[in-house]
Amino acid sequence: MADLETQIGPLRLRNPVLTASGTFGYGDEMAPWLDLTRLGALVCKTVTRAPRAGNAPPRTCETSSGMLNAIGLQNVGIEAFRRDKLPFLRDCGTPLIVNIAGETVEDFAFLCRALSEESGIAGIELNISCPNVAHGLDFATDPHLTEDVVAHARRATSLPLFAKLSPNVSDITLVARAAQNGGTDALCVANTFVGLAIDVKARRPRLSNVTGGLSGPAIKPLALRAVWKCANAVSIPVIGVGGIVTPHDALEFLIAGARAVQIGSATFAQPRAALSVIEGIETYLDENGFQSVGEIVGSLKIE
Amino acid sequence: MNLTGPTSQTAISMLAPLVAIKTVAPLHFQMSLLAPVIASRALAGQFVHVLPRNAGASDPFLRRAFSIMATRGDEIDILFRVEGRGTRQLSMLRVGDNLDVLGPLGRPFDLSLFHVKHPLPAILVGGGVGVPPLVFLAQTLHARRITPLTLIGARTASDVVGEGEFSAVGVETRLATDDGSVGHHGRVTHLLEQAMGKLPDGSRAVIYACGPYPMLQAVATVAARYGAPCQVSLEENMPCGIGVCNGCVVAMKPKQNEGDYGRYRRICLEGPALWAHEIEWGKR
């Protein structure tokens, strides 16, 4: 049996398959559907400083091989998260990555400090790329803002940091390097692609927020290219995310240079999606004579 | 009011063989699935989440939610109208095909008001393909020796579904159609107003409704006027069905001591049936 362990900065994970933020709730809703202890890590839904109601419905719509969402970061806020959600998450038997978002660099620093006071947190993912909130929390469309927010977070915590980048930029490697300079331990590449769907009968947008983030198989080649570009541009680990449904999809990201992957909206269609990806990666490694998953990371052959 | 009840904790994921499929009205299909665990656990108002594609395909990407219309031994029935890609795919399935199903999901209709010696009259109001969960509810009430009055609204006579199922359990059905081709020429809510007006004390009736949003809003208005408790079964684009995506929300009236955060509730987990007076109507 091949060794599935992967190293993400200071974090050693039992396998390279994580959940993507916003697609796995706070873990408790998913516990009836799969064995959480088999995940590489659990990335929970974004937490902000204050509770957020989120956007008005309709918040989602299906598109070709994918979906748009504009949830608007609905969440309980850091105080209720620590009180109500963290006790389950820290004891769920899998490393916990808490995804956070803020409107200012000080929000990020505040949240990092607050989480550093807690036990049982393996790392923090900085959501600097949410496309669906009114005042634009997408720091990751600007290299200077990215470096600044990552640096503030870095000073506020010694926990491992992942910076979740936006794909909605002309050159993602500029932002990737900026995040590395700011001191992040790893990059999460990437978030959803901003898109639009229209109800032609009503001639209205299908989402109340007008635009939303596109996810699902439709974005996989786009995300894969972004991961490949970033993996070649930085020295820190890259976590690939975007449209991964099958083990085959995940293997593409690993071969392109990702040290781990996240399973996002695939979980909506199949609650067990992350586990079937883990099983399929293991089978592929065994069948192809690899001793460890590390052997295929970045193994893309380009003549 | 009672908010306890089965949640996704009792739900399972399974491949359910299709045991029957028939056209019950133009573009309306009724399916029976062999799903013993779901059938044994399902309660009126709950739904199943069905993947409308083969495991290897990626499109249509998301599951489709269908209210459970009936359980019969090891089988469950669902009924749908072909509206888009997913329902079209499902309508082409054949007996013996397997469907990837999650269920039973959501909270059932709240029947706590019937825990009394002298049961209240119940009125069921269904619009179009909103009728199926009310069939299951009528059967459930029948088993408790409660005979509801059922009001069905549809665009036209051929779109009326469920009439046979209601009469099978001795439930009186009154119809309303938009084109007047059968029953009352007009809205089903007119029938509701008539029925409420004839009750000696309308506030003592319990109303259950499922159908298009404007119909539910109109039903809620009538219920509020009579002070009658009313549950509505809501629909919204529903990616996960198990409470993790926060997509299928409905705006609720603000409660005291509850911040802005509680404004939206997940239809899949906290619904689909909710008390009409708690909903912030028009915020959709």
Coordinates of N, CA, C and O in Angstrom, one line a residue, chain B residues 47-195:
Chain B
F47 N -38.3 14.7 1.9 CA -38.0 14.6 0.5 C -36.8 13.7 0.3 O -36.1 13.3 1.2
V48 N -36.6 13.3 -1.0 CA -35.4 12.6 -1.4 C -34.7 13.5 -2.4 O -35.2 14.3 -3.0
H49 N -33.3 13.3 -2.4 CA -32.5 14.1 -3.2 C -31.9 13.1 -4.2 O -31.1 12.2 -3.9
V50 N -32.2 13.3 -5.5 CA -31.9 12.3 -6.5 C -30.9 12.8 -7.6 O -31.1 14.0 -8.1
L51 N -29.9 12.0 -7.8 CA -28.9 12.4 -8.8 C -29.4 12.1 -10.2 O -29.7 10.9 -10.5
P52 N -29.6 13.1 -11.1 CA -30.2 12.9 -12.4 C -29.2 12.5 -13.5 O -29.4 12.9 -14.6
R53 N -28.1 11.8 -13.1 CA -27.1 11.4 -14.1 C -26.4 10.1 -13.6 O -26.5 9.7 -12.5
N54 N -25.7 9.5 -14.6 CA -24.9 8.4 -14.2 C -23.7 8.8 -13.5 O -23.2 9.9 -13.6
A55 N -23.2 7.8 -12.7 CA -22.0 8.1 -11.8 C -20.9 8.7 -12.6 O -20.2 9.6 -12.1
G56 N -20.6 8.3 -13.8 CA -19.5 8.7 -14.6 C -19.7 10.1 -15.2 O -18.7 10.7 -15.7
A57 N -20.9 10.6 -15.3 CA -21.1 11.8 -16.0 C -21.0 13.0 -15.1 O -21.0 12.8 -13.9
S58 N -20.8 14.2 -15.7 CA -20.7 15.4 -14.8 C -21.8 16.4 -15.0 O -21.8 17.4 -14.4
D59 N -22.8 16.0 -15.8 CA -23.9 17.0 -16.1 C -25.2 16.2 -16.3 O -25.2 15.2 -16.9
P60 N -26.3 16.7 -15.8 CA -26.5 17.8 -14.8 C -25.7 17.5 -13.5 O -25.8 16.4 -13.0
F61 N -25.1 18.5 -13.0 CA -24.2 18.3 -11.9 C -24.8 18.0 -10.5 O -24.3 17.2 -9.7
L62 N -25.9 18.6 -10.3 CA -26.5 18.6 -8.9 C -27.7 17.7 -8.8 O -28.4 17.4 -9.8
R63 N -28.0 17.3 -7.6 CA -29.2 16.4 -7.3 C -30.5 17.3 -7.5 O -30.4 18.5 -7.4
R64 N -31.6 16.6 -7.6 CA -32.9 17.2 -7.6 C -33.7 16.7 -6.4 O -33.7 15.5 -6.1
A65 N -34.4 17.7 -5.8 CA -35.2 17.3 -4.6 C -36.6 17.0 -5.0 O -37.2 17.8 -5.7
F66 N -37.2 15.9 -4.5 CA -38.6 15.6 -4.7 C -39.2 15.2 -3.4 O -38.7 14.3 -2.7
S67 N -40.4 15.8 -3.1 CA -41.1 15.4 -1.9 C -41.6 13.9 -2.1 O -41.9 13.5 -3.2
I68 N -41.6 13.2 -1.0 CA -42.1 11.8 -1.0 C -43.6 11.9 -1.1 O -44.2 12.5 -0.2
M69 N -44.2 11.2 -2.1 CA -45.6 11.3 -2.2 C -46.3 10.2 -1.5 O -47.5 10.4 -1.0
A70 N -45.7 9.1 -1.4 CA -46.3 8.0 -0.6 C -45.2 6.9 -0.4 O -44.2 6.9 -1.0
T71 N -45.5 6.1 0.7 CA -44.6 4.9 0.9 C -45.6 3.8 0.8 O -46.7 3.8 1.3
R72 N -45.1 2.7 0.3 CA -45.9 1.5 0.1 C -45.0 0.3 0.3 O -44.2 0.0 -0.5
G73 N -45.0 -0.3 1.5 CA -44.1 -1.4 1.8 C -42.7 -0.9 1.7 O -42.3 0.0 2.4
D74 N -41.9 -1.5 0.8 CA -40.5 -1.1 0.6 C -40.3 0.0 -0.4 O -39.2 0.3 -0.8
E75 N -41.4 0.5 -1.0 CA -41.3 1.4 -2.1 C -41.7 2.8 -1.6 O -42.5 3.0 -0.7
I76 N -41.1 3.8 -2.4 CA -41.5 5.2 -2.2 C -42.0 5.7 -3.6 O -41.4 5.3 -4.6
D77 N -42.9 6.6 -3.6 CA -43.4 7.2 -4.8 C -42.9 8.7 -4.9 O -43.0 9.4 -3.8
I78 N -42.5 9.1 -6.0 CA -42.3 10.6 -6.2 C -43.1 11.0 -7.5 O -43.3 10.1 -8.4
L79 N -43.4 12.3 -7.6 CA -44.1 12.7 -8.8 C -43.4 14.1 -9.2 O -43.2 14.9 -8.4
F80 N -43.1 14.2 -10.5 CA -42.5 15.5 -10.9 C -43.0 15.9 -12.3 O -43.5 15.0 -13.1
R81 N -42.8 17.1 -12.6 CA -43.1 17.6 -13.9 C -41.8 17.9 -14.6 O -40.8 18.4 -14.0
V82 N -41.7 17.6 -15.9 CA -40.4 17.8 -16.6 C -40.3 19.4 -16.8 O -41.1 20.0 -17.4
E83 N -39.3 19.9 -16.1 CA -39.0 21.4 -16.1 C -37.7 21.7 -16.8 O -37.6 22.8 -17.4
G84 N -36.7 20.9 -16.7 CA -35.4 21.2 -17.2 C -34.6 19.9 -17.5 O -35.2 18.8 -17.7
R85 N -33.3 20.1 -17.5 CA -32.5 19.0 -17.9 C -32.5 17.8 -17.0 O -32.6 16.6 -17.4
G86 N -32.6 18.0 -15.7 CA -32.5 17.0 -14.7 C -33.8 16.1 -14.8 O -33.8 14.9 -14.9
T87 N -35.0 16.8 -14.8 CA -36.2 16.1 -14.8 C -36.4 15.4 -16.1 O -37.0 14.3 -16.2
R88 N -35.9 16.0 -17.2 CA -36.0 15.3 -18.5 C -35.2 14.0 -18.5 O -35.7 12.9 -18.9
Q89 N -34.0 14.0 -17.9 CA -33.2 12.8 -17.8 C -34.0 11.7 -17.0 O -34.0 10.6 -17.4
L90 N -34.5 12.2 -15.9 CA -35.2 11.2 -15.0 C -36.4 10.6 -15.7 O -36.7 9.4 -15.5
S91 N -37.1 11.4 -16.5 CA -38.3 10.9 -17.2 C -38.0 9.9 -18.2 O -38.9 9.1 -18.6
M92 N -36.8 9.8 -18.6 CA -36.4 8.8 -19.7 C -35.9 7.5 -19.1 O -35.6 6.6 -19.8
L93 N -35.8 7.4 -17.7 CA -35.3 6.2 -17.1 C -36.4 5.0 -17.3 O -37.5 5.3 -17.5
R94 N -35.8 3.8 -17.2 CA -36.7 2.7 -17.4 C -36.7 1.8 -16.1 O -35.7 1.9 -15.3
V95 N -37.7 1.0 -16.0 CA -37.8 0.1 -14.9 C -36.5 -0.8 -14.8 O -36.1 -1.3 -15.8
G96 N -36.0 -0.9 -13.6 CA -34.7 -1.6 -13.5 C -33.5 -0.7 -13.4 O -32.5 -1.1 -12.8
D97 N -33.6 0.5 -13.9 CA -32.5 1.4 -13.7 C -32.3 1.8 -12.2 O -33.3 1.9 -11.5
N98 N -31.1 2.1 -11.9 CA -30.9 2.5 -10.5 C -30.7 4.0 -10.3 O -30.1 4.6 -11.2
L99 N -31.4 4.5 -9.3 CA -31.2 6.0 -9.0 C -30.4 6.1 -7.7 O -30.7 5.4 -6.7
D100 N -29.5 7.1 -7.8 CA -28.7 7.4 -6.6 C -29.5 8.4 -5.8 O -29.8 9.5 -6.2
V101 N -29.9 8.0 -4.6 CA -30.9 8.7 -3.8 C -30.4 8.9 -2.4 O -29.8 8.0 -1.8
L102 N -30.5 10.1 -1.9 CA -30.3 10.4 -0.4 C -31.7 10.7 0.2 O -32.6 11.3 -0.4
G103 N -31.9 10.1 1.4 CA -33.2 10.4 2.0 C -33.5 9.5 3.2 O -32.7 8.6 3.4
P104 N -34.5 9.7 3.9 CA -35.4 10.8 3.8 C -34.8 12.1 4.4 O -34.2 12.0 5.5
L105 N -34.9 13.2 3.7 CA -34.3 14.4 4.2 C -35.4 15.5 4.6 O -36.5 15.4 4.2
G106 N -34.9 16.4 5.4 CA -35.8 17.5 5.9 C -36.7 17.1 7.0 O -36.8 16.0 7.4
R107 N -37.3 18.1 7.6 CA -38.3 17.9 8.7 C -39.6 17.6 8.1 O -40.1 18.2 7.2
P108 N -40.3 16.7 8.7 CA -41.7 16.4 8.3 C -42.7 17.5 8.7 O -42.3 18.4 9.4
F109 N -43.9 17.5 8.1 CA -44.9 18.4 8.5 C -45.1 18.3 10.0 O -45.0 17.2 10.6
D110 N -45.3 19.4 10.7 CA -45.6 19.4 12.1 C -47.0 19.0 12.4 O -47.9 19.8 12.0
L111 N -47.2 17.9 13.1 CA -48.5 17.4 13.4 C -48.9 17.6 14.8 O -49.8 17.0 15.3
S112 N -48.0 18.4 15.6 CA -48.2 18.4 17.0 C -49.5 19.0 17.4 O -50.0 18.7 18.5
L113 N -50.1 19.8 16.6 CA -51.4 20.4 16.9 C -52.5 19.4 17.0 O -53.6 19.7 17.4
F114 N -52.3 18.2 16.5 CA -53.3 17.2 16.4 C -53.3 16.3 17.7 O -54.0 15.3 17.8
H115 N -52.3 16.5 18.6 CA -52.2 15.7 19.8 C -53.3 16.1 20.8 O -53.0 16.5 21.9
V116 N -54.5 16.1 20.3 CA -55.6 16.4 21.2 C -56.8 15.4 21.0 O -56.8 14.8 20.0
K117 N -57.7 15.4 22.0 CA -58.8 14.5 21.9 C -59.7 14.8 20.8 O -60.3 13.9 20.1
H118 N -59.9 16.1 20.6 CA -60.9 16.5 19.5 C -60.1 17.2 18.4 O -59.8 18.3 18.5
P119 N -59.7 16.4 17.4 CA -58.7 16.9 16.4 C -59.3 18.1 15.6 O -60.5 18.2 15.4
L120 N -58.4 19.0 15.3 CA -58.8 20.2 14.5 C -59.1 19.8 13.1 O -58.5 18.8 12.6
P121 N -59.9 20.5 12.4 CA -60.1 20.3 10.9 C -58.8 20.7 10.2 O -58.1 21.6 10.6
A122 N -58.4 19.9 9.2 CA -57.2 20.2 8.5 C -57.5 20.5 7.0 O -58.4 19.8 6.5
I123 N -56.9 21.5 6.5 CA -57.1 21.8 5.1 C -55.8 21.8 4.4 O -54.8 22.4 4.8
L124 N -55.7 21.0 3.3 CA -54.5 20.9 2.5 C -54.7 21.7 1.2 O -55.7 21.5 0.5
V125 N -53.7 22.5 0.9 CA -53.8 23.3 -0.3 C -52.6 23.0 -1.2 O -51.4 23.3 -0.8
G126 N -52.8 22.5 -2.4 CA -51.7 22.1 -3.3 C -51.8 22.8 -4.6 O -52.9 23.0 -5.1
G127 N -50.7 23.3 -5.1 CA -50.7 23.9 -6.4 C -49.8 23.2 -7.3 O -48.6 22.9 -7.0
G128 N -50.3 22.7 -8.5 CA -49.5 22.1 -9.5 C -48.7 20.9 -9.0 O -49.3 20.0 -8.4
V129 N -47.4 20.9 -9.2 CA -46.6 19.7 -8.7 C -46.3 19.9 -7.2 O -45.4 19.1 -6.7
G130 N -47.0 20.8 -6.5 CA -46.8 20.9 -5.1 C -47.7 19.9 -4.3 O -47.7 19.8 -3.1
V131 N -48.5 19.2 -5.1 CA -49.5 18.2 -4.5 C -48.9 17.0 -3.8 O -49.4 16.6 -2.7
P132 N -47.8 16.4 -4.3 CA -47.3 15.1 -3.8 C -47.1 15.1 -2.3 O -47.6 14.1 -1.7
P133 N -46.5 16.0 -1.6 CA -46.3 15.9 -0.2 C -47.6 15.9 0.6 O -47.7 15.3 1.7
L134 N -48.6 16.5 0.0 CA -50.0 16.5 0.6 C -50.7 15.2 0.5 O -51.5 14.9 1.4
V135 N -50.3 14.4 -0.5 CA -50.9 13.1 -0.6 C -50.4 12.2 0.6 O -51.2 11.6 1.3
F136 N -49.1 12.3 0.8 CA -48.5 11.6 1.9 C -49.1 12.1 3.3 O -49.4 11.3 4.2
L137 N -49.3 13.4 3.4 CA -49.9 14.0 4.6 C -51.3 13.5 4.8 O -51.7 13.1 5.9
A138 N -52.1 13.4 3.7 CA -53.5 13.0 3.8 C -53.5 11.5 4.2 O -54.4 11.2 5.1
Q139 N -52.6 10.7 3.7 CA -52.6 9.3 4.2 C -52.2 9.2 5.6 O -52.8 8.4 6.4
T140 N -51.3 10.1 6.1 CA -50.8 10.1 7.5 C -52.0 10.5 8.4 O -52.2 9.9 9.4
L141 N -52.7 11.5 8.0 CA -53.8 12.0 8.8 C -54.9 11.0 8.8 O -55.5 10.8 9.9
H142 N -55.2 10.4 7.7 CA -56.2 9.3 7.6 C -55.9 8.2 8.6 O -56.8 7.7 9.3
A143 N -54.6 7.8 8.7 CA -54.2 6.8 9.7 C -54.5 7.2 11.1 O -54.6 6.4 12.0
R144 N -54.6 8.5 11.3 CA -54.9 9.1 12.6 C -56.4 9.4 12.8 O -56.7 10.2 13.7
R145 N -57.1 8.9 11.8 CA -58.6 9.2 11.8 C -58.9 10.7 11.7 O -59.9 11.2 12.2
I146 N -58.1 11.4 11.0 CA -58.4 12.8 10.7 C -58.6 12.9 9.2 O -57.8 12.4 8.4
T147 N -59.8 13.4 8.8 CA -60.0 13.5 7.3 C -59.9 15.0 6.9 O -60.8 15.8 7.3
P148 N -58.9 15.3 6.2 CA -58.7 16.7 5.8 C -59.6 17.1 4.6 O -60.0 16.1 3.9
L149 N -59.7 18.3 4.3 CA -60.3 18.8 3.1 C -59.1 19.2 2.2 O -58.2 19.8 2.7
T150 N -59.2 18.8 0.9 CA -58.0 19.1 0.0 C -58.5 20.0 -1.1 O -59.5 19.8 -1.7
L151 N -57.7 21.1 -1.3 CA -57.9 22.0 -2.4 C -56.8 22.0 -3.3 O -55.6 22.1 -2.9
I152 N -57.0 21.7 -4.6 CA -56.0 21.6 -5.6 C -56.1 22.7 -6.7 O -57.2 22.8 -7.2
G153 N -55.0 23.4 -6.9 CA -55.0 24.3 -8.0 C -54.1 23.9 -9.1 O -53.0 23.3 -8.8
A154 N -54.5 24.1 -10.3 CA -53.6 23.8 -11.5 C -53.9 24.8 -12.6 O -54.9 25.5 -12.6
R155 N -53.0 24.7 -13.6 CA -53.2 25.6 -14.8 C -54.5 25.2 -15.5 O -55.3 26.0 -15.9
T156 N -54.6 23.9 -15.7 CA -55.7 23.4 -16.6 C -56.0 21.9 -16.1 O -55.3 21.3 -15.3
A157 N -57.2 21.4 -16.5 CA -57.7 20.2 -16.0 C -56.7 19.0 -16.1 O -56.5 18.2 -15.2
S158 N -56.0 19.0 -17.3 CA -55.1 17.8 -17.5 C -53.9 17.9 -16.6 O -53.1 16.9 -16.4
D159 N -53.6 19.0 -15.9 CA -52.4 19.2 -15.0 C -52.8 18.8 -13.6 O -51.9 18.9 -12.7
V160 N -54.0 18.5 -13.3 CA -54.4 18.2 -11.9 C -53.9 16.8 -11.6 O -54.1 15.8 -12.3
V161 N -53.1 16.7 -10.5 CA -52.6 15.4 -10.1 C -53.0 15.1 -8.7 O -53.3 16.0 -7.9
G162 N -53.0 13.8 -8.4 CA -53.2 13.4 -7.0 C -54.7 13.2 -6.6 O -54.9 12.7 -5.5
E163 N -55.6 13.6 -7.5 CA -57.0 13.5 -7.1 C -57.4 12.0 -6.7 O -58.1 11.8 -5.7
G164 N -56.9 11.0 -7.4 CA -57.2 9.6 -7.2 C -56.7 9.2 -5.8 O -57.3 8.5 -5.0
E165 N -55.5 9.6 -5.5 CA -54.8 9.3 -4.3 C -55.6 9.8 -3.1 O -55.7 9.2 -2.0
F166 N -56.1 11.0 -3.2 CA -56.9 11.6 -2.1 C -58.2 10.9 -1.9 O -58.6 10.5 -0.8
S167 N -58.9 10.6 -3.0 CA -60.2 9.9 -2.9 C -60.0 8.5 -2.3 O -60.9 8.0 -1.7
A168 N -58.8 7.9 -2.6 CA -58.6 6.5 -2.1 C -58.6 6.5 -0.6 O -58.8 5.5 0.0
V169 N -58.3 7.6 0.1 CA -58.3 7.6 1.5 C -59.5 8.5 2.0 O -59.5 9.0 3.1
G170 N -60.5 8.6 1.1 CA -61.8 9.2 1.5 C -61.7 10.7 1.7 O -62.5 11.3 2.5
V171 N -60.7 11.4 1.1 CA -60.6 12.8 1.3 C -61.3 13.6 0.2 O -61.1 13.3 -1.0
E172 N -62.1 14.5 0.6 CA -62.8 15.4 -0.4 C -61.8 16.3 -1.0 O -61.0 17.0 -0.4
T173 N -61.9 16.4 -2.4 CA -61.0 17.3 -3.1 C -61.8 18.3 -3.9 O -62.8 17.9 -4.6
R174 N -61.4 19.5 -3.8 CA -62.0 20.6 -4.6 C -61.0 21.2 -5.5 O -59.8 21.4 -5.1
L175 N -61.4 21.4 -6.7 CA -60.4 21.9 -7.7 C -60.6 23.3 -8.2 O -61.7 23.8 -8.1
A176 N -59.5 23.9 -8.5 CA -59.5 25.2 -9.1 C -58.5 25.3 -10.3 O -57.4 24.7 -10.1
T177 N -58.9 25.8 -11.4 CA -58.0 25.9 -12.6 C -57.9 27.3 -13.1 O -58.9 28.0 -13.1
D178 N -56.7 27.7 -13.6 CA -56.5 29.0 -14.1 C -57.4 29.3 -15.3 O -57.9 30.4 -15.5
D179 N -57.7 28.2 -16.1 CA -58.5 28.4 -17.3 C -60.0 27.9 -17.2 O -60.7 28.0 -18.1
G180 N -60.3 27.5 -16.0 CA -61.7 27.1 -15.7 C -62.1 25.8 -16.3 O -63.3 25.5 -16.4
S181 N -61.1 25.0 -16.8 CA -61.5 23.8 -17.5 C -62.0 22.7 -16.6 O -62.7 21.8 -17.0
V182 N -61.7 22.8 -15.3 CA -62.4 22.0 -14.3 C -62.4 22.7 -13.0 O -61.6 23.6 -12.7
G183 N -63.5 22.5 -12.3 CA -63.6 23.1 -10.9 C -63.8 24.6 -11.0 O -64.3 25.2 -12.0
H184 N -63.4 25.2 -9.9 CA -63.5 26.7 -9.8 C -62.6 27.4 -10.8 O -61.5 27.0 -11.0
H185 N -63.1 28.4 -11.5 CA -62.3 29.1 -12.5 C -61.6 30.3 -11.7 O -62.2 31.3 -11.5
G186 N -60.4 30.0 -11.4 CA -59.6 31.0 -10.6 C -58.6 30.4 -9.7 O -58.2 29.2 -9.9
R187 N -58.3 31.1 -8.7 CA -57.2 30.7 -7.8 C -57.7 29.7 -6.7 O -58.8 29.8 -6.2
V188 N -56.8 28.8 -6.4 CA -57.1 27.9 -5.3 C -57.3 28.6 -4.0 O -58.0 28.1 -3.1
T189 N -56.7 29.7 -3.8 CA -56.8 30.5 -2.6 C -58.3 31.0 -2.4 O -58.7 31.2 -1.3
H190 N -59.0 31.2 -3.5 CA -60.4 31.5 -3.4 C -61.2 30.4 -2.7 O -62.0 30.6 -1.9
L191 N -60.8 29.1 -3.1 CA -61.5 28.0 -2.5 C -61.1 27.9 -1.0 O -62.0 27.6 -0.2
L192 N -59.9 28.3 -0.7 CA -59.5 28.3 0.7 C -60.3 29.3 1.5 O -60.8 29.1 2.6
E193 N -60.5 30.5 0.9 CA -61.3 31.6 1.6 C -62.7 31.1 1.9 O -63.3 31.3 2.9
Q194 N -63.3 30.5 0.8 CA -64.6 29.9 1.0 C -64.7 28.9 2.1 O -65.6 29.0 3.0
A195 N -63.7 28.0 2.1 CA -63.7 26.9 3.1 C -63.6 27.5 4.5 O -64.2 27.1 5.4

